[in-house]
Amino acid sequence: MLSLHLQADPADVLREAGLDVRPLPRHHHPTPAAVRQAVAGRSGPMLFPGLADSWPARTRWTPENLVRSYGGRQVTALMDLPSSGVLFPQDQKNYQRALPFAEFVDTMLTTSPDSPCYLAYTRAAELFPATDYDFEPLTGGPPHGTDTRVWIGSAGTRSMLHSDLKDNFFCQIWGEKHVVLVPWKHARDVYPFPGNLVNSQVDLAYPDLGRFPRLRRAVFYAGTVQPGDVLFLPRGCWHDIRSRTPSVSVNHWFGPPMTAADYASLLLRSGPRYWAATARDFVAHGLLRRREQTTFFFSPPSTGKRLFDLLRWGDFSRDNDPATD
C-alpha cells in the first residue's frame, strides 16, 4: 500500500543559485519550557526535534490506522493539484472532491507527485480527538484565539511561500517535509503580489533572479522536518513547505496577530504599483463587494479588502484569522 516518492529539496536549488541559505536553527534540549522561552523571547524560528514524539497522534495517525479508524468517513480533499506554478490555473473549488477517507489515503500513498492530492486546512477537532495532541504546554495558554489544523497529503503537495498573521507551531506526525523560511524583515525581498502582501510571486523551486533580483538580499533558513519535530514559526515569518513523501502534519496558530501597521509599513515601501492594486481592490472587493478569486492556496483577502475591513470594522485581518473562519 505504501509508496514513498522522494521530492527534490528547494534549498539545494537556492544554494546553486548563490543565495544565502542557512540551516534551520535547532534547539538541542527541546522541552516545552524551551519552546515557551523561544516564543517569549521573539528570537526567530526554531526547530525542536522530536518534541512531539510522545503524542498519541504519532502512532494513531499513520495511514494504516487512519483507514482503520476513520476510513468510512466522508472528507472533501483537493485532488489532481498542479505540480508547478505559484497560482492555481483555475479556482480552488474546481479541485475539491468528496470521497471516503480510505479512498483518499490510498490515493495519497500511490499518486504521482505530478498530480498531488491534499486534505488540507481541516480543523483537527473535526477529525481527531483533542487527546491525540497537546499544544497547551507549548503555548502556556495565551489569551488570544487559537486554531489547530491537520494537513494530510501525497508527495509533491506544496504550501507556496507565504506568511501568516499569528505565531505558528508546525508539527510533523508522519512522513517528511522540506521547509524554507524567510524572516519578515525580508518581506519585500521575496516579492509579495501587488494586491496580496502575504503571498510571494516566487516559486523557490525555480528562482528567477533576473525577474526577482532582490532575492539576493534575503536570508533563507532551510531543513527537513521529521516525524515528531515541532517547528516554531513567528508571526510574519515567510515559509514554503513541500512534502518530500506522503505526509501527515498538524499546525497550531496562537497569540496576538500582526497589526495593520506592520502591513502598512511594507505597503508604503513597496511603491506605486502596490498602492494602485490596493486602491483597486479596496473599491472592487470592499465597497462593491465583488467576490475575490481563490487561485492562491487557501487565498487570503487582498490587501485592499483588508484595508476596507480595517476602516469599516476596525479589523485589518477580519477575514484572514483562522480562529474565526
CSV table of C-alpha atoms in Angstrom, one decimal:
chain,number,residue,atom,x,y,z
A,1,MET,CA,0.0,0.0,0.0
A,2,LEU,CA,2.8,2.4,0.8
A,3,SER,CA,4.7,4.1,-1.9
A,4,LEU,CA,7.2,6.8,-0.9
A,5,HIS,CA,8.1,9.4,-3.5
A,6,LEU,CA,11.2,11.5,-2.6
A,7,GLN,CA,11.0,15.1,-3.7
A,8,ALA,CA,13.8,17.5,-4.6
A,9,ASP,CA,14.8,19.9,-1.8
A,10,PRO,CA,14.3,23.5,-3.0
A,11,ALA,CA,17.1,24.6,-0.6
A,12,ASP,CA,19.5,22.9,-3.0
A,13,VAL,CA,18.2,24.9,-5.9
A,14,LEU,CA,18.6,28.1,-3.9
A,15,ARG,CA,22.2,27.3,-2.9
A,16,GLU,CA,23.0,26.5,-6.5
A,17,ALA,CA,21.7,29.9,-7.4
A,18,GLY,CA,24.2,31.5,-5.0
A,19,LEU,CA,21.6,32.6,-2.4
A,20,ASP,CA,22.2,32.9,1.3
A,21,VAL,CA,20.7,29.6,2.7
A,22,ARG,CA,21.3,28.6,6.3
A,23,PRO,CA,20.3,25.6,8.3
A,24,LEU,CA,17.1,25.8,10.4
A,25,PRO,CA,18.0,26.9,13.9
A,26,ARG,CA,17.7,23.8,16.1
A,27,HIS,CA,17.2,23.6,19.9
A,28,HIS,CA,19.5,20.9,21.3
A,29,HIS,CA,17.5,20.5,24.5
A,30,PRO,CA,13.8,20.5,23.3
A,31,THR,CA,11.3,20.9,26.1
A,32,PRO,CA,8.0,22.7,26.5
A,33,ALA,CA,9.8,25.2,28.7
A,34,ALA,CA,12.4,25.8,26.0
A,35,VAL,CA,9.6,26.4,23.5
A,36,ARG,CA,7.8,28.9,25.7
A,37,GLN,CA,11.1,30.7,26.2
A,38,ALA,CA,11.7,30.9,22.4
A,39,VAL,CA,8.2,32.3,21.9
A,40,ALA,CA,8.5,34.9,24.6
A,41,GLY,CA,12.0,35.9,23.5
A,42,ARG,CA,10.9,36.5,19.9
A,43,SER,CA,14.3,35.1,18.8
A,44,GLY,CA,13.1,33.8,15.5
A,45,PRO,CA,12.1,30.4,14.0
A,46,MET,CA,13.3,27.4,15.9
A,47,LEU,CA,13.2,23.6,15.3
A,48,PHE,CA,12.5,21.4,18.3
A,49,PRO,CA,13.4,17.9,17.1
A,50,GLY,CA,11.4,15.0,18.5
A,51,LEU,CA,9.3,17.2,20.9
A,52,ALA,CA,6.0,15.6,19.8
A,53,ASP,CA,7.2,12.0,19.8
A,54,SER,CA,5.1,11.2,22.9
A,55,TRP,CA,1.9,12.5,21.4
A,56,PRO,CA,-0.7,9.7,20.7
A,57,ALA,CA,-1.0,11.2,17.2
A,58,ARG,CA,2.4,9.8,16.4
A,59,THR,CA,1.0,6.3,16.4
A,60,ARG,CA,-2.7,6.9,15.8
A,61,TRP,CA,-2.3,9.0,12.6
A,62,THR,CA,-0.3,6.5,10.5
A,63,PRO,CA,-2.1,5.8,7.2
A,64,GLU,CA,-3.0,2.3,8.2
A,65,ASN,CA,-4.5,3.4,11.5
A,66,LEU,CA,-6.3,6.3,9.8
A,67,VAL,CA,-8.0,3.9,7.4
A,68,ARG,CA,-8.8,1.5,10.2
A,69,SER,CA,-10.3,4.2,12.5
A,70,TYR,CA,-11.8,6.7,10.0
A,71,GLY,CA,-11.9,5.1,6.6
A,72,GLY,CA,-15.6,5.3,6.1
A,73,ARG,CA,-15.8,9.0,6.9
A,74,GLN,CA,-16.6,11.4,4.0
A,75,VAL,CA,-14.0,14.1,3.5
A,76,THR,CA,-13.5,16.9,1.0
A,77,ALA,CA,-10.0,17.0,-0.4
A,78,LEU,CA,-8.1,18.8,-3.1
A,79,MET,CA,-7.4,16.3,-5.9
A,80,ASP,CA,-5.1,16.4,-9.0
A,81,LEU,CA,-3.4,19.6,-8.0
A,82,PRO,CA,-0.9,21.3,-10.3
A,83,SER,CA,2.7,20.4,-9.5
A,84,SER,CA,4.2,23.7,-10.6
A,85,GLY,CA,3.4,27.4,-10.6
A,86,VAL,CA,2.6,29.8,-7.8
A,87,LEU,CA,-1.1,30.2,-8.7
A,88,PHE,CA,-3.8,27.6,-9.4
A,89,PRO,CA,-4.7,27.7,-13.1
A,90,GLN,CA,-8.4,27.6,-12.0
A,91,ASP,CA,-10.4,28.4,-8.9
A,92,GLN,CA,-9.5,26.2,-5.9
A,93,LYS,CA,-13.1,24.9,-5.7
A,94,ASN,CA,-12.6,23.1,-9.0
A,95,TYR,CA,-10.1,20.8,-7.3
A,96,GLN,CA,-12.3,19.9,-4.5
A,97,ARG,CA,-13.8,16.4,-4.4
A,98,ALA,CA,-15.8,14.5,-1.7
A,99,LEU,CA,-14.7,10.9,-1.2
A,100,PRO,CA,-14.3,8.3,1.6
A,101,PHE,CA,-11.3,8.9,3.8
A,102,ALA,CA,-10.0,5.4,3.0
A,103,GLU,CA,-10.0,6.2,-0.7
A,104,PHE,CA,-8.2,9.5,-0.2
A,105,VAL,CA,-5.5,7.8,1.9
A,106,ASP,CA,-5.0,5.1,-0.8
A,107,THR,CA,-4.7,7.9,-3.4
A,108,MET,CA,-2.3,9.8,-1.2
A,109,LEU,CA,0.0,6.9,-0.9
A,110,THR,CA,0.0,5.9,-4.6
A,111,THR,CA,-0.4,9.0,-6.7
A,112,SER,CA,2.4,10.6,-8.6
A,113,PRO,CA,3.9,13.8,-7.3
A,114,ASP,CA,2.9,15.3,-10.7
A,115,SER,CA,-0.7,15.2,-9.6
A,116,PRO,CA,-0.7,15.6,-5.8
A,117,CYS,CA,-3.7,15.4,-3.5
A,118,TYR,CA,-4.3,17.2,-0.2
A,119,LEU,CA,-6.7,17.0,2.7
A,120,ALA,CA,-5.6,20.4,3.9
A,121,TYR,CA,-6.5,23.2,6.3
A,122,THR,CA,-9.0,20.9,8.0
A,123,ARG,CA,-9.9,21.6,11.7
A,124,ALA,CA,-8.3,18.9,13.8
A,125,ALA,CA,-11.3,18.7,16.0
A,126,GLU,CA,-13.4,17.7,13.0
A,127,LEU,CA,-11.4,14.5,12.5
A,128,PHE,CA,-9.5,13.6,15.6
A,129,PRO,CA,-9.9,13.7,19.4
A,130,ALA,CA,-8.1,16.5,21.2
A,131,THR,CA,-6.2,14.0,23.3
A,132,ASP,CA,-4.1,13.0,20.3
A,133,TYR,CA,-2.1,16.2,20.5
A,134,ASP,CA,-1.4,18.8,23.2
A,135,PHE,CA,-0.3,22.4,22.4
A,136,GLU,CA,-1.1,24.0,25.8
A,137,PRO,CA,2.3,23.1,27.4
A,138,LEU,CA,4.0,24.8,24.4
A,139,THR,CA,1.9,28.0,24.4
A,140,GLY,CA,1.4,28.4,28.1
A,141,GLY,CA,-2.3,29.2,27.5
A,142,PRO,CA,-2.2,32.6,25.6
A,143,PRO,CA,-5.3,34.7,25.9
A,144,HIS,CA,-5.8,35.2,22.1
A,145,GLY,CA,-7.7,32.9,19.9
A,146,THR,CA,-6.1,29.6,18.7
A,147,ASP,CA,-6.7,27.3,15.8
A,148,THR,CA,-5.4,23.8,15.0
A,149,ARG,CA,-5.5,22.3,11.5
A,150,VAL,CA,-4.4,19.0,10.0
A,151,TRP,CA,-2.6,18.6,6.6
A,152,ILE,CA,-2.7,15.1,5.1
A,153,GLY,CA,-1.4,14.7,1.6
A,154,SER,CA,0.7,12.9,-1.0
A,155,ALA,CA,4.3,13.6,-2.0
A,156,GLY,CA,4.5,16.8,-4.0
A,157,THR,CA,2.0,18.9,-2.1
A,158,ARG,CA,3.1,22.5,-1.7
A,159,SER,CA,2.3,25.4,0.5
A,160,MET,CA,4.0,28.1,-1.6
A,161,LEU,CA,6.0,30.9,0.1
A,162,HIS,CA,3.6,32.9,2.3
A,163,SER,CA,3.4,34.4,5.7
A,164,ASP,CA,0.8,34.1,8.5
A,165,LEU,CA,-0.6,36.7,10.8
A,166,LYS,CA,-0.1,34.6,14.0
A,167,ASP,CA,2.6,32.6,15.7
A,168,ASN,CA,2.5,29.0,14.5
A,169,PHE,CA,3.6,25.6,15.7
A,170,PHE,CA,4.1,23.2,12.7
A,171,CYS,CA,4.3,19.6,13.8
A,172,GLN,CA,5.3,16.7,11.6
A,173,ILE,CA,3.4,13.5,12.6
A,174,TRP,CA,4.2,11.0,9.8
A,175,GLY,CA,6.4,11.4,6.7
A,176,GLU,CA,8.8,14.2,5.9
A,177,LYS,CA,8.6,17.8,4.5
A,178,HIS,CA,11.1,20.3,3.2
A,179,VAL,CA,10.8,23.7,4.8
A,180,VAL,CA,12.3,27.0,3.7
A,181,LEU,CA,11.8,30.1,5.9
A,182,VAL,CA,12.5,33.8,5.3
A,183,PRO,CA,12.2,36.4,8.2
A,184,TRP,CA,9.5,39.1,8.0
A,185,LYS,CA,12.2,41.8,7.7
A,186,HIS,CA,12.9,40.4,4.2
A,187,ALA,CA,9.3,40.5,3.1
A,188,ARG,CA,9.9,43.0,0.3
A,189,ASP,CA,12.8,40.9,-1.0
A,190,VAL,CA,10.5,37.9,-1.6
A,191,TYR,CA,8.2,39.9,-3.9
A,192,PRO,CA,4.7,39.7,-2.5
A,193,PHE,CA,1.9,40.0,-5.0
A,194,PRO,CA,0.9,43.7,-5.6
A,195,GLY,CA,-2.6,43.0,-4.4
A,196,ASN,CA,-1.7,40.5,-1.7
A,197,LEU,CA,1.1,41.2,0.8
A,198,VAL,CA,1.1,37.7,2.3
A,199,ASN,CA,1.8,35.6,-0.8
A,200,SER,CA,5.0,35.6,-2.7
A,201,GLN,CA,5.3,35.6,-6.5
A,202,VAL,CA,8.4,33.4,-6.3
A,203,ASP,CA,8.4,29.7,-6.7
A,204,LEU,CA,11.5,28.7,-4.7
A,205,ALA,CA,12.0,25.6,-6.8
A,206,TYR,CA,12.6,27.8,-9.8
A,207,PRO,CA,14.0,31.1,-8.5
A,208,ASP,CA,14.3,33.6,-11.4
A,209,LEU,CA,16.9,36.1,-10.3
A,210,GLY,CA,16.5,38.1,-13.4
A,211,ARG,CA,12.9,38.8,-12.6
A,212,PHE,CA,13.4,38.8,-8.8
A,213,PRO,CA,16.9,40.2,-8.2
A,214,ARG,CA,16.2,41.2,-4.6
A,215,LEU,CA,16.1,37.6,-3.6
A,216,ARG,CA,19.9,38.0,-3.3
A,217,ARG,CA,19.3,40.2,-0.3
A,218,ALA,CA,17.2,37.7,1.6
A,219,VAL,CA,18.3,35.2,4.2
A,220,PHE,CA,16.8,31.7,3.8
A,221,TYR,CA,16.6,29.1,6.5
A,222,ALA,CA,16.0,25.5,5.3
A,223,GLY,CA,15.8,22.0,6.5
A,224,THR,CA,13.7,18.8,6.6
A,225,VAL,CA,11.1,18.2,9.3
A,226,GLN,CA,10.9,14.6,10.5
A,227,PRO,CA,8.2,12.8,12.4
A,228,GLY,CA,7.9,14.2,15.9
A,229,ASP,CA,9.5,17.5,15.1
A,230,VAL,CA,7.9,20.8,16.2
A,231,LEU,CA,8.8,23.9,14.3
A,232,PHE,CA,8.1,27.4,15.7
A,233,LEU,CA,7.2,30.0,13.1
A,234,PRO,CA,7.0,33.5,14.5
A,235,ARG,CA,4.1,35.6,13.1
A,236,GLY,CA,5.0,37.1,9.7
A,237,CYS,CA,7.8,34.5,9.1
A,238,TRP,CA,7.6,33.6,5.4
A,239,HIS,CA,7.5,29.8,4.8
A,240,ASP,CA,7.5,27.4,1.9
A,241,ILE,CA,6.6,23.8,2.9
A,242,ARG,CA,6.7,20.9,0.5
A,243,SER,CA,6.0,17.2,1.1
A,244,ARG,CA,9.1,15.0,0.4
A,245,THR,CA,6.9,11.9,1.0
A,246,PRO,CA,3.3,11.2,1.7
A,247,SER,CA,2.8,13.2,4.9
A,248,VAL,CA,0.6,13.9,7.9
A,249,SER,CA,1.1,17.2,9.8
A,250,VAL,CA,-0.7,19.4,12.3
A,251,ASN,CA,-0.3,23.1,13.0
A,252,HIS,CA,-1.5,25.4,15.7
A,253,TRP,CA,-1.9,29.2,15.3
A,254,PHE,CA,-1.9,31.2,18.5
A,255,GLY,CA,-1.0,34.5,20.1
A,256,PRO,CA,-1.7,38.1,19.1
A,257,PRO,CA,-1.8,38.8,15.3
A,258,MET,CA,0.4,41.1,13.3
A,259,THR,CA,-1.0,44.6,13.1
A,260,ALA,CA,-2.2,46.8,10.3
A,261,ALA,CA,0.9,49.0,11.0
A,262,ASP,CA,3.1,46.0,10.1
A,263,TYR,CA,1.5,45.7,6.7
A,264,ALA,CA,1.2,49.4,6.2
A,265,SER,CA,5.0,49.8,6.5
A,266,LEU,CA,5.5,47.1,3.9
A,267,LEU,CA,2.9,48.6,1.6
A,268,LEU,CA,4.5,52.1,1.8
A,269,ARG,CA,7.9,50.7,1.0
A,270,SER,CA,6.6,48.6,-2.0
A,271,GLY,CA,5.8,51.5,-4.3
A,272,PRO,CA,3.1,52.8,-6.6
A,273,ARG,CA,2.3,49.5,-8.3
A,274,TYR,CA,1.2,48.1,-4.9
A,275,TRP,CA,-0.6,51.3,-3.9
A,276,ALA,CA,-2.7,51.1,-7.1
A,277,ALA,CA,-3.5,47.4,-6.6
A,278,THR,CA,-4.6,48.2,-3.1
A,279,ALA,CA,-6.9,51.0,-4.2
A,280,ARG,CA,-8.4,48.9,-6.9
A,281,ASP,CA,-9.2,46.0,-4.6
A,282,PHE,CA,-10.5,48.4,-1.9
A,283,VAL,CA,-13.1,49.6,-4.3
A,284,ALA,CA,-13.9,46.3,-6.1
A,285,HIS,CA,-13.9,43.9,-3.1
A,286,GLY,CA,-14.6,46.3,-0.3
A,287,LEU,CA,-17.0,49.0,-1.4
A,288,LEU,CA,-18.6,46.9,-4.3
A,289,ARG,CA,-18.3,43.6,-2.5
A,290,ARG,CA,-17.2,41.6,-5.6
A,291,ARG,CA,-16.1,38.1,-4.9
A,292,GLU,CA,-12.3,37.6,-4.9
A,293,GLN,CA,-10.8,34.7,-6.9
A,294,THR,CA,-9.3,31.8,-4.9
A,295,THR,CA,-6.3,30.9,-7.0
A,296,PHE,CA,-3.8,31.1,-4.2
A,297,PHE,CA,-3.5,28.1,-1.9
A,298,PHE,CA,-6.3,29.0,0.6
A,299,SER,CA,-6.5,32.5,-0.7
A,300,PRO,CA,-6.4,35.3,1.9
A,301,PRO,CA,-8.3,38.6,1.3
A,302,SER,CA,-6.5,41.1,-0.9
A,303,THR,CA,-4.7,44.0,0.8
A,304,GLY,CA,-7.3,46.4,-0.4
A,305,LYS,CA,-10.1,44.3,1.1
A,306,ARG,CA,-8.2,44.1,4.4
A,307,LEU,CA,-7.8,47.9,4.4
A,308,PHE,CA,-11.6,48.2,3.8
A,309,ASP,CA,-12.2,45.9,6.7
A,310,LEU,CA,-9.9,48.0,8.9
A,311,LEU,CA,-11.8,51.2,8.1
A,312,ARG,CA,-15.3,49.5,8.2
A,313,TRP,CA,-14.9,47.1,11.1
A,314,GLY,CA,-11.7,48.1,12.8
A,315,ASP,CA,-10.1,44.7,12.0
A,316,PHE,CA,-7.4,44.5,9.3
A,317,SER,CA,-7.4,40.7,9.5
A,318,ARG,CA,-11.2,40.2,9.8
A,319,ASP,CA,-11.4,37.6,7.0
A,320,ASN,CA,-7.8,36.2,7.5
A,321,ASP,CA,-7.9,34.9,11.1
A,322,PRO,CA,-8.1,31.1,11.0
A,323,ALA,CA,-9.5,31.2,14.6
A,324,THR,CA,-12.7,33.0,13.4
A,325,ASP,CA,-13.5,31.5,10.0
